Short mmCIF file of C-alpha atoms in Angstrom, two decimals:
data_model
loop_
_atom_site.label_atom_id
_atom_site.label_comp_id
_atom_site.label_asym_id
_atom_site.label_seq_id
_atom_site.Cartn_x
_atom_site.Cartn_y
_atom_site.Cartn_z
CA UNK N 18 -25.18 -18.67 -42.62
CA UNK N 19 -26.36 -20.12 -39.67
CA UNK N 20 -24.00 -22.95 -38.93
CA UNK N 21 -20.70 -23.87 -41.63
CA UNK N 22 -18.86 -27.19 -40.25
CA UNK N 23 -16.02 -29.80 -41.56
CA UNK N 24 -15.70 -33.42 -41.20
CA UNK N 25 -13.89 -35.96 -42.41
CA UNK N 26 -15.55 -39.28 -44.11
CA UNK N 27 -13.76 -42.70 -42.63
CA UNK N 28 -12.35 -45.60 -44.81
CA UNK N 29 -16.35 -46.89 -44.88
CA UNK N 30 -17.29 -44.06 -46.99
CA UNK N 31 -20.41 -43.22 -45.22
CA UNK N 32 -19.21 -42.11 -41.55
CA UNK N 33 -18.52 -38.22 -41.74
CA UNK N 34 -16.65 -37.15 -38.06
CA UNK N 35 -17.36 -33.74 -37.73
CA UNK N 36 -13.92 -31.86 -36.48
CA UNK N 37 -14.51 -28.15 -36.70
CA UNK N 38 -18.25 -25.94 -36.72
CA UNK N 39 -18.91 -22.63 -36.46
CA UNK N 40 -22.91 -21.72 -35.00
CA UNK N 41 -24.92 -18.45 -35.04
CA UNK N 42 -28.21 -17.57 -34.10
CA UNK N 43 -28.22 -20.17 -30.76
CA UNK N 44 -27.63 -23.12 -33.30
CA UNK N 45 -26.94 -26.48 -31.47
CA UNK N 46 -23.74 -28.30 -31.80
CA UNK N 47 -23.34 -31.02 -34.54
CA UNK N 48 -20.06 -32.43 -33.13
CA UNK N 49 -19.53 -35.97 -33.40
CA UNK N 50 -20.23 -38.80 -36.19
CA UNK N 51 -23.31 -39.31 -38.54
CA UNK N 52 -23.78 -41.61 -41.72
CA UNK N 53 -24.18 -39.41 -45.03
CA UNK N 54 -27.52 -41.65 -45.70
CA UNK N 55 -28.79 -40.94 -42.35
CA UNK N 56 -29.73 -37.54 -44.73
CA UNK N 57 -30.93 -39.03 -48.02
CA UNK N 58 -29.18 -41.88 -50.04
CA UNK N 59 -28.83 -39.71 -52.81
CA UNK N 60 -27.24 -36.62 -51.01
CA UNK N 61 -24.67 -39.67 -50.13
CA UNK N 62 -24.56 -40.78 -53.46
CA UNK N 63 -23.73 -37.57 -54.80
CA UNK N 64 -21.30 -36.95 -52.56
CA UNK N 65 -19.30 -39.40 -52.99
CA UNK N 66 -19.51 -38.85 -56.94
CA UNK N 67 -17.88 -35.56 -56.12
CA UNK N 68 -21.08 -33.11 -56.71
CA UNK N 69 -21.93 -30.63 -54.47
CA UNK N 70 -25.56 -31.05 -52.81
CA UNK N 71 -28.16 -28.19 -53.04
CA UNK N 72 -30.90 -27.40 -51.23
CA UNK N 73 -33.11 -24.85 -50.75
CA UNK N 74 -35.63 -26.25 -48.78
CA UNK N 75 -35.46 -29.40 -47.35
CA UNK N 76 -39.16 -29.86 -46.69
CA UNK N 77 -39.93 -29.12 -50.45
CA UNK N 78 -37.67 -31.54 -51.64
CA UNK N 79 -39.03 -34.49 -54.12
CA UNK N 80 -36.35 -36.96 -53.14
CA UNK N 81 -36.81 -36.53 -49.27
CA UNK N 82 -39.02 -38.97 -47.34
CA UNK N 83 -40.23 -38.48 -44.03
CA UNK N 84 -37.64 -39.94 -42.42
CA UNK N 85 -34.98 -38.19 -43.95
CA UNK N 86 -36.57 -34.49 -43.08
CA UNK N 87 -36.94 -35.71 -39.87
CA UNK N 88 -32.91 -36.21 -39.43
CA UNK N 89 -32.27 -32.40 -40.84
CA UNK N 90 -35.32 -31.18 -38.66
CA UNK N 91 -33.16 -32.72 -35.89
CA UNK N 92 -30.69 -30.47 -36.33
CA UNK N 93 -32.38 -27.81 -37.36
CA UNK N 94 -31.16 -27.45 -41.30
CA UNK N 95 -33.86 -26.17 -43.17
CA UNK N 96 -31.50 -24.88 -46.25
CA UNK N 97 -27.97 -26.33 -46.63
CA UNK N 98 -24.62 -26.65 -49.33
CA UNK N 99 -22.82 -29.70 -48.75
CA UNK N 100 -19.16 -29.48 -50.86
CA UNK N 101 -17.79 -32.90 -51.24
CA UNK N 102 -14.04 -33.26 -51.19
CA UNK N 103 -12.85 -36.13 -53.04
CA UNK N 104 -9.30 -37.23 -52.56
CA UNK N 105 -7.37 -40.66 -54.22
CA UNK N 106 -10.29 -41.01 -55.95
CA UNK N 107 -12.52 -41.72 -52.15
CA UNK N 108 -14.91 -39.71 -50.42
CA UNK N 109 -11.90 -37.80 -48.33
CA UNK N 110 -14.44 -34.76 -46.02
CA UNK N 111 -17.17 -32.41 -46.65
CA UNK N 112 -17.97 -28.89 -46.11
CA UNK N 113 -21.44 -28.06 -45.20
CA UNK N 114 -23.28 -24.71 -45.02
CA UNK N 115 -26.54 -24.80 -42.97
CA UNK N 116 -29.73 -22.51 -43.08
CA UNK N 117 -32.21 -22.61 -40.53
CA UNK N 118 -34.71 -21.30 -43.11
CA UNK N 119 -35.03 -22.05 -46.31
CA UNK N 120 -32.40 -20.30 -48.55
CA UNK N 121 -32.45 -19.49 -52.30
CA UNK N 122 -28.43 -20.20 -52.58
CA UNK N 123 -27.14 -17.93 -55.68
CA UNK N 124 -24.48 -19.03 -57.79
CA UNK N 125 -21.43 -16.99 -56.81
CA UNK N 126 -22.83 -18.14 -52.74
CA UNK N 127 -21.86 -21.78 -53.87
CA UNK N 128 -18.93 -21.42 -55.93
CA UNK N 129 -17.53 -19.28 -52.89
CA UNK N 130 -18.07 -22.29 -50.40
CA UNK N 131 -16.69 -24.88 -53.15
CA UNK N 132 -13.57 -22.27 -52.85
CA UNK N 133 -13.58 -22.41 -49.42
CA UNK N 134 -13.81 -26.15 -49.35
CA UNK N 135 -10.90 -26.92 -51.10
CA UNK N 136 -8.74 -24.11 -49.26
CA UNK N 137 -9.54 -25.62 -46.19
CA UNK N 138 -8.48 -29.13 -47.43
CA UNK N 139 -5.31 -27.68 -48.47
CA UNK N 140 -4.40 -25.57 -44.64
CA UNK N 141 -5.22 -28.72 -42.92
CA UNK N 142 -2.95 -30.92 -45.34
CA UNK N 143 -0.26 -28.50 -44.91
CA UNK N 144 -0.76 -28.04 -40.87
CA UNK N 145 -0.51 -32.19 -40.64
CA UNK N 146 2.46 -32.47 -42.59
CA UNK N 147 4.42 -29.57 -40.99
CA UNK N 148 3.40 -31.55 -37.75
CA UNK N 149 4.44 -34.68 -39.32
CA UNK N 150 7.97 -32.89 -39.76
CA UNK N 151 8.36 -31.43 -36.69
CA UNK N 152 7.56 -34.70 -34.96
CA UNK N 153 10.50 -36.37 -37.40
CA UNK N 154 12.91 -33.59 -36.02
CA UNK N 155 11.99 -33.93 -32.28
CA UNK N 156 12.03 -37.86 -32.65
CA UNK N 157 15.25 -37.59 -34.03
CA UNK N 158 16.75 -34.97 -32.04
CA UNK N 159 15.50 -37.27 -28.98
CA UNK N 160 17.44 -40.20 -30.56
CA UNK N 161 20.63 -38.53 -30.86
CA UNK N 162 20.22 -37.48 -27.50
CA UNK N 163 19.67 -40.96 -26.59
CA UNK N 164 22.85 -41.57 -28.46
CA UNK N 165 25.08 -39.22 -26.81
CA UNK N 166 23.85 -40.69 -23.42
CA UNK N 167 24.77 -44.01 -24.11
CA UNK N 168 28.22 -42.76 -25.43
CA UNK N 169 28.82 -40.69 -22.25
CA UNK N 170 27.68 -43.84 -20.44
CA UNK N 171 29.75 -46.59 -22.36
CA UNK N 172 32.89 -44.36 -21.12
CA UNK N 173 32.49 -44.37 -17.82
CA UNK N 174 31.53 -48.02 -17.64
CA UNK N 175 34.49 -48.65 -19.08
CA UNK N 176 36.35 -46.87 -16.51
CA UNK N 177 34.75 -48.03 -13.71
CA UNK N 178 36.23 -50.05 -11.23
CA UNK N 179 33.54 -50.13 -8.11
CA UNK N 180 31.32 -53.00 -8.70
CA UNK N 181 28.39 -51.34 -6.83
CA UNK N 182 29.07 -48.14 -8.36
CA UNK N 183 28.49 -49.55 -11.89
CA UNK N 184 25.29 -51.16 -11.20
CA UNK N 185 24.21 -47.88 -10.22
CA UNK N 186 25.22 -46.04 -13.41
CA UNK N 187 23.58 -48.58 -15.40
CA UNK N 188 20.36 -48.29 -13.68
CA UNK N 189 20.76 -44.31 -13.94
CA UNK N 190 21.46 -45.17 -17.49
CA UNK N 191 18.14 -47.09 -18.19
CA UNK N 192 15.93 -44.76 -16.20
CA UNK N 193 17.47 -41.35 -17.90
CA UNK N 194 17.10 -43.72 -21.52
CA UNK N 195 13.51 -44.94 -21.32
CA UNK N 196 12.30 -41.82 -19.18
CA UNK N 197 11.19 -44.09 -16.57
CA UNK N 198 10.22 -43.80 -13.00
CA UNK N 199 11.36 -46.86 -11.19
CA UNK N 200 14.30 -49.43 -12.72
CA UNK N 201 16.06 -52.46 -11.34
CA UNK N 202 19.49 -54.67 -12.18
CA UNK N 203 18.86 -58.36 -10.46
CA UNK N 204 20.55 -61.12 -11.02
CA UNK N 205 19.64 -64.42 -10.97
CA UNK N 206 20.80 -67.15 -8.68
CA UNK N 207 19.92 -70.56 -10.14
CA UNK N 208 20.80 -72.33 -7.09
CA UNK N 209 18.29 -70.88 -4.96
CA UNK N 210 14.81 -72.36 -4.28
CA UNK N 211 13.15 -74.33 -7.05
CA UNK N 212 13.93 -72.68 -9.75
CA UNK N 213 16.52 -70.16 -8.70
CA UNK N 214 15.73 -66.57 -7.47
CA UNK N 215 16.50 -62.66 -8.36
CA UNK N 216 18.68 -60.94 -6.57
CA UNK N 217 18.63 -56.70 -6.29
CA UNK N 218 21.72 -55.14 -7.55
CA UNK N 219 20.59 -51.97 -8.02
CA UNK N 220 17.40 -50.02 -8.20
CA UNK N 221 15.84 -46.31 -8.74
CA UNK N 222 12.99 -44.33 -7.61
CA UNK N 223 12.32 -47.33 -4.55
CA UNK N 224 11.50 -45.81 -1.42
CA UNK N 225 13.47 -48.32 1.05
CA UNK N 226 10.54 -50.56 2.25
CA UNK N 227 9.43 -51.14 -1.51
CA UNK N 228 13.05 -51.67 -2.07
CA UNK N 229 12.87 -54.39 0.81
CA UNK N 230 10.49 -56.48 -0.94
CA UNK N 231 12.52 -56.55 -4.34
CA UNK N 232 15.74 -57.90 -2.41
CA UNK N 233 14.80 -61.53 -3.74
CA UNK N 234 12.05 -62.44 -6.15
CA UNK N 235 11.39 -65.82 -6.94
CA UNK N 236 12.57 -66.78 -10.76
CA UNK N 237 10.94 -70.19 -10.58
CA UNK N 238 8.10 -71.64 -13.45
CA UNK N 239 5.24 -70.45 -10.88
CA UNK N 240 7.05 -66.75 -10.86
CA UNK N 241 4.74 -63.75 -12.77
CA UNK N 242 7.40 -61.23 -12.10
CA UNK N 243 8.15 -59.88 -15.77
CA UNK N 244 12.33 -60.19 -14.76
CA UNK N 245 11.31 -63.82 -14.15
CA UNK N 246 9.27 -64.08 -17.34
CA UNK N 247 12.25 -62.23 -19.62
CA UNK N 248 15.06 -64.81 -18.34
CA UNK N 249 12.91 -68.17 -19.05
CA UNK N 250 11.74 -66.96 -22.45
CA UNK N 251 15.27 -65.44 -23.30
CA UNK N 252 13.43 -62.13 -24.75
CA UNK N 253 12.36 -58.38 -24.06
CA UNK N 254 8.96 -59.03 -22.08
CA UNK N 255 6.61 -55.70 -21.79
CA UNK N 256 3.43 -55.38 -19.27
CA UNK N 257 1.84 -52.66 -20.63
CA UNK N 258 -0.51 -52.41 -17.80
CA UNK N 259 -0.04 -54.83 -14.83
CA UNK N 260 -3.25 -54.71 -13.54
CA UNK N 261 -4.35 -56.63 -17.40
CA UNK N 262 -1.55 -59.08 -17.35
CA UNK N 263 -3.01 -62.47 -17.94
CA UNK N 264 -3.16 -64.50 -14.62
CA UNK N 265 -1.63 -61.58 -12.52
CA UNK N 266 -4.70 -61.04 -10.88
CA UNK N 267 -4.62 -62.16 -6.97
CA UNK N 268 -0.98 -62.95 -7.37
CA UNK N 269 2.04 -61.95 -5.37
CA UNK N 270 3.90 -60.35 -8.30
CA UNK N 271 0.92 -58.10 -8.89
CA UNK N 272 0.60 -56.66 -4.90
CA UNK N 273 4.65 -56.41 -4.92
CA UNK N 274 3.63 -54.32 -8.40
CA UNK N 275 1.07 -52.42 -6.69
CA UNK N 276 2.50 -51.29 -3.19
CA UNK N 277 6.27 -50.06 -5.40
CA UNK N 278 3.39 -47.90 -7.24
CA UNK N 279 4.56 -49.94 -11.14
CA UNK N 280 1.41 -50.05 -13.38
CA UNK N 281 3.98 -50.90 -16.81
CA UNK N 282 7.17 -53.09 -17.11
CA UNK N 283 9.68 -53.63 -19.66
CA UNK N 284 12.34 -56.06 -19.10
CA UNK N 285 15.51 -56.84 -21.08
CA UNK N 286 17.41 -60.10 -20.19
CA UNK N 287 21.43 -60.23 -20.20
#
């Protein structure tokens, strides 16, 4: 053949994403997304009904209008076997085997890409649930991990007696947790200003003149800073991207952001 490929039809039934081709004789690629009645409502039709499409010749075809030649002409199918694959009773992917030329397709020729069809459903079905598994074991493994961290952790916390020391540890602790790059502990003065301010307790992966400008942040009702944010709401606040944040834009907060090199922030209030 001169070109075999394998997509997969989306939830709308008529969107085929092609995922995998195979072209010989200087065929040109057909990777990407087409709708099945881009190439003849009834190839779609049939399709989805769970029949396999022949056809020898597309420009002798009786049920092909202009248009519809012109789309195979496009990409250069003169002969093709489309093998539907019909899964929970949906249109699920297709298998298609392309001719160039026109192609008297014998029997045994079809049943052995209708073979082929299915045993390529099944390998991929088995590859994504093997990866499915080993992403359950490495999630998990990563979790008990996680687990054992915080153990080790909670111990020496416990045993701690520098003040400075254990703001450290739990800023080690948060970073090593959430495989971050930068953390902070502040704590909040109420006192201060108008509607109190943060002070640094401890922070990682600062270089000293970032760290300078993180020494007090303003925790007041005009304050973007996500810390600020977390404590007046009384919940987990996460920034996926700073730079997005609605009414960050031209703010203090978002330069402070910027020049530590912080593009996403997560934080937790005690």
């Amino acid at each position: 053949a001169d070109r075999v490929m394998y997509g997969e039809v989306r939830e709308d039934g008529d969107t085929v994403r092609v995922l995998s081709e195979h072209c010989g004789n200087e065929m040109p690629s057909v990777m990407g997304e087409y709708r099945l009645a881009s190439f003849g409502e009834d190839l779609a039709t049939r399709l989805r009904s769970g029949r396999t499409v022949v056809l020898d010749d597309v420009h002798a075809s009786s049920t092909l209008g202009a248009a519809f030649r012109e789309a195979y002409d496009h990409q250069q199918v003169r002969a093709h076997v489309t093998v539907p694959l019909v899964k929970a009773g949906r249109l699920a992917a297709v298998l298609s085997v392309h001719q160039a030329t026109p192609r008297l397709w014998a029997g045994d020729e079809i049943a052995l890409i209708e073979e082929t069809a299915e045993r390529t459903w099944a390998a991929i079905a088995r590859a994504r649930a093997e990866a499915a598994v080993r992403e359950s074991e490495a999630r998990l493994e990563a979790e008990l991990e996680d687990a054992t961290l915080l153990q080790s952790i909670s111990a020496e916390l416990v045993h701690e007696e520098s003040e400075e020391t254990l703001y450290d540890k739990i800023v080690a602790a948060a970073v090593a947790i959430m495989r971050s790059q930068y953390a902070v502990l502040q704590r909040l003065h109420p006192e201060r200003g108008s509607g109190g301010e943060l002070e640094l307790l401890a922070a990682h992966g600062f270089t000293p003149q970032n760290k300078a400008a993180w020494t007090w942040i303003d925790a007041g009702p005009a304050s973007l800073s996500c810390g600020a944010q977390a404590l007046r709401n009384g919940a987990r606040i996460t920034v996926p991207d700073v730079e997005r944040a609605p009414g960050m834009d031209g703010s203090t907060d978002l330069e402070r952001y910027r020049r530590t090199g912080i593009h996403a922030v997560q934080s937790t209030p005690l």
